[in-house]
mmCIF file of C-alpha atoms in Angstrom:
data_model
loop_
_atom_site.group_PDB
_atom_site.id
_atom_site.type_symbol
_atom_site.label_atom_id
_atom_site.label_comp_id
_atom_site.label_asym_id
_atom_site.label_seq_id
_atom_site.Cartn_x
_atom_site.Cartn_y
_atom_site.Cartn_z
ATOM 1 C CA MET A 1078 81.581 -208.049 144.848
ATOM 2 C CA LEU A 1079 78.398 -209.728 144.251
ATOM 3 C CA PRO A 1080 77.675 -213.511 144.013
ATOM 4 C CA LEU A 1081 77.141 -215.801 140.810
ATOM 5 C CA LEU A 1082 73.454 -215.753 140.230
ATOM 6 C CA LYS A 1083 71.122 -217.607 137.734
ATOM 7 C CA ALA A 1084 67.988 -215.910 137.148
ATOM 8 C CA SER A 1085 65.526 -219.330 135.769
ATOM 9 C CA SER A 1086 63.358 -217.179 133.673
ATOM 10 C CA GLN A 1087 65.415 -213.835 132.747
ATOM 11 C CA ARG A 1088 63.037 -211.281 131.937
ATOM 12 C CA CYS A 1089 60.144 -212.494 134.519
ATOM 13 C CA SER A 1090 62.151 -212.875 137.280
ATOM 14 C CA ALA A 1091 65.522 -211.132 137.347
ATOM 15 C CA HIS A 1092 63.841 -208.025 139.617
ATOM 16 C CA LEU A 1093 63.640 -210.753 142.323
ATOM 17 C CA LEU A 1094 67.369 -211.358 142.294
ATOM 18 C CA PHE A 1095 67.771 -207.244 143.384
ATOM 19 C CA GLN A 1096 65.422 -208.383 146.206
ATOM 20 C CA GLN A 1097 67.086 -211.379 146.853
ATOM 21 C CA LEU A 1098 70.459 -209.666 147.237
ATOM 22 C CA VAL A 1099 68.758 -206.923 149.261
ATOM 23 C CA GLU A 1100 67.464 -209.380 152.085
ATOM 24 C CA GLN A 1101 70.688 -211.177 151.593
ATOM 25 C CA GLY A 1102 72.346 -207.708 152.691
ATOM 26 C CA MET A 1103 74.187 -208.445 149.296
ATOM 27 C CA LEU A 1104 72.941 -205.020 148.528
ATOM 28 C CA THR A 1105 72.291 -202.077 150.967
ATOM 29 C CA PRO A 1106 69.753 -199.439 150.224
ATOM 30 C CA GLY A 1107 72.244 -196.220 148.390
ATOM 31 C CA GLU A 1108 75.014 -198.456 147.484
ATOM 32 C CA ARG A 1109 76.301 -197.681 143.910
ATOM 33 C CA LEU A 1110 75.843 -200.678 141.813
ATOM 34 C CA PRO A 1111 79.131 -201.839 139.198
ATOM 35 C CA PRO A 1112 78.816 -201.128 135.410
ATOM 36 C CA GLY A 1113 75.674 -203.006 133.648
ATOM 37 C CA ARG A 1114 78.335 -204.901 131.202
ATOM 38 C CA GLU A 1115 79.752 -206.434 135.166
ATOM 39 C CA LEU A 1116 76.470 -206.420 136.632
ATOM 40 C CA ALA A 1117 75.306 -208.552 133.700
ATOM 41 C CA ALA A 1118 78.070 -211.286 133.936
ATOM 42 C CA GLN A 1119 77.588 -211.331 137.431
ATOM 43 C CA LEU A 1120 74.047 -212.373 137.406
ATOM 44 C CA ARG A 1121 74.597 -213.856 134.410
ATOM 45 C CA LEU A 1122 71.846 -211.812 132.860
ATOM 46 C CA SER A 1123 71.584 -210.333 129.202
ATOM 47 C CA ARG A 1124 72.070 -206.676 129.350
ATOM 48 C CA THR A 1125 68.914 -206.700 128.131
ATOM 49 C CA ALA A 1126 67.372 -208.297 130.998
ATOM 50 C CA LEU A 1127 69.085 -206.694 133.436
ATOM 51 C CA ARG A 1128 68.013 -203.111 131.870
ATOM 52 C CA GLU A 1129 64.396 -204.291 131.903
ATOM 53 C CA ALA A 1130 64.943 -205.929 135.922
ATOM 54 C CA LEU A 1131 65.880 -202.071 136.236
ATOM 55 C CA GLN A 1132 63.555 -200.755 135.330
ATOM 56 C CA ALA A 1133 61.288 -203.149 136.981
ATOM 57 C CA THR A 1134 62.573 -202.677 140.445
ATOM 58 C CA ALA A 1135 62.558 -198.875 139.679
ATOM 59 C CA GLN A 1136 58.872 -199.106 138.571
ATOM 60 C CA ARG A 1137 57.991 -200.260 142.497
ATOM 61 C CA HIS A 1138 60.267 -198.132 143.952
ATOM 62 C CA CYS A 1139 62.957 -200.310 145.034
ATOM 63 C CA TYR A 1140 65.719 -198.991 142.954
ATOM 64 C CA THR A 1141 66.737 -195.455 141.488
ATOM 65 C CA MET A 1142 67.613 -194.997 138.272
ATOM 66 C CA ARG A 1143 68.835 -191.546 139.167
ATOM 67 C CA SER A 1144 71.883 -189.946 141.077
ATOM 68 C CA LEU A 1145 71.544 -189.675 144.772
ATOM 69 C CA VAL A 1146 73.130 -186.258 144.106
ATOM 70 C CA LEU A 1147 70.353 -184.223 145.285
ATOM 71 C CA LEU A 1148 69.593 -185.872 148.409
ATOM 72 C CA GLU A 1149 73.060 -185.717 149.237
ATOM 73 C CA ALA A 1150 73.065 -182.067 148.055
ATOM 74 C CA LEU A 1151 69.978 -181.449 151.076
ATOM 75 C CA SER A 1152 71.854 -182.875 153.301
ATOM 76 C CA LEU A 1153 74.949 -180.240 153.191
ATOM 77 C CA PRO A 1154 75.066 -177.114 154.934
ATOM 78 C CA ASP A 1155 74.845 -173.607 153.756
ATOM 79 C CA LEU A 1156 72.260 -174.367 150.960
ATOM 80 C CA PRO A 1157 72.104 -171.512 148.884
ATOM 81 C CA GLU A 1158 67.686 -170.128 149.410
ATOM 82 C CA GLY A 1159 65.836 -171.219 147.085
ATOM 83 C CA PHE A 1160 67.789 -174.306 146.090
ATOM 84 C CA ALA A 1161 66.002 -176.900 148.768
ATOM 85 C CA PRO A 1162 62.383 -176.144 147.215
ATOM 86 C CA LEU A 1163 63.498 -176.768 143.793
ATOM 87 C CA CYS A 1164 65.504 -180.132 145.174
ATOM 88 C CA GLU A 1165 62.348 -181.177 146.927
ATOM 89 C CA LEU A 1166 60.334 -180.902 143.498
ATOM 90 C CA VAL A 1167 62.623 -182.484 141.159
ATOM 91 C CA MET A 1168 62.621 -185.794 143.853
ATOM 92 C CA GLN A 1169 59.261 -186.036 144.041
ATOM 93 C CA ARG A 1170 58.724 -186.265 140.009
ATOM 94 C CA ASP A 1171 56.692 -183.188 140.105
ATOM 95 C CA LEU A 1172 57.606 -181.395 137.320
ATOM 96 C CA ARG A 1173 53.953 -180.495 135.436
ATOM 97 C CA ASP A 1174 53.502 -176.867 136.512
ATOM 98 C CA HIS A 1175 55.836 -175.773 134.054
ATOM 99 C CA GLN A 1176 55.058 -172.039 135.951
ATOM 100 C CA ARG A 1177 56.277 -173.622 139.350
ATOM 101 C CA VAL A 1178 58.619 -175.139 138.094
ATOM 102 C CA ALA A 1179 60.502 -172.258 136.637
ATOM 103 C CA ALA A 1180 59.518 -169.966 139.136
ATOM 104 C CA LEU A 1181 61.641 -172.452 141.797
ATOM 105 C CA CYS A 1182 64.460 -172.227 138.902
ATOM 106 C CA GLU A 1183 64.576 -168.890 139.203
ATOM 107 C CA ALA A 1184 64.576 -168.531 142.826
ATOM 108 C CA ALA A 1185 67.359 -171.240 143.369
ATOM 109 C CA TRP A 1186 69.325 -169.548 140.536
ATOM 110 C CA GLN A 1187 69.122 -165.863 142.752
ATOM 111 C CA GLY A 1188 70.258 -167.962 145.837
ATOM 112 C CA ILE A 1189 72.986 -169.319 143.601
ATOM 113 C CA SER A 1190 74.071 -166.273 142.400
ATOM 114 C CA ALA A 1191 73.838 -164.583 145.888
ATOM 115 C CA GLY A 1192 76.269 -167.365 147.979
ATOM 116 C CA ALA A 1193 78.932 -166.941 145.090
ATOM 117 C CA ILE A 1194 78.731 -163.005 145.739
ATOM 118 C CA ALA A 1195 79.017 -163.649 149.258
ATOM 119 C CA HIS A 1196 82.010 -166.457 148.760
ATOM 120 C CA ASP A 1197 84.037 -164.245 146.486
ATOM 121 C CA ILE A 1198 82.830 -167.401 143.259
ATOM 122 C CA PRO A 1199 82.764 -166.134 140.068
ATOM 123 C CA LEU A 1200 79.950 -167.755 138.336
ATOM 124 C CA ILE A 1201 81.551 -167.956 134.373
ATOM 125 C CA ALA A 1202 79.168 -169.371 131.745
ATOM 126 C CA THR A 1203 80.900 -170.651 128.965
ATOM 127 C CA ARG A 1204 78.171 -171.109 126.465
ATOM 128 C CA ALA A 1205 74.737 -168.763 125.897
ATOM 129 C CA ILE A 1206 71.331 -170.392 126.960
ATOM 130 C CA PRO A 1207 69.865 -171.210 124.081
ATOM 131 C CA TRP A 1208 66.359 -169.565 124.375
#
C-alpha cells in the first residue's frame, strides 16, 4: 500500500511523486500500480493529474503504460520461431516500416502455427480477419 502523499502543484510535480516512491523503495521496477482511482486517492491527486503524471513519467521512460507481457514472453522456453524478432520490434516501438512489420508478423504466425502443430494444439479462429 502506497503512503498518502500530497503534491503541492498537482500538474507540475505529480510525476515527482513517482520518482520519490521509487527512490524510497515504495515502488519497484516492474511493479503493477493500483487501479487509477485508488492510486489517485492514495496520492491525493485528481484522476486527470494522475493521468498526466503517468504520461509524463512514461515519456521519460521511467514508467510504461504498456504491459510487460512481451518481455515476460521472451523469457519463456521454446518460443515459436519468428516470435522474438517481432516482440523486440514492438518493444522498441519501431513500427514505421509497414513491410518489415508485416513480414515479421507473417514469420511469427508461421512459427506459432508450426508450434501448434508440433504440440497438437488446434488453432481456432472465431472471426475472420477483416482484410
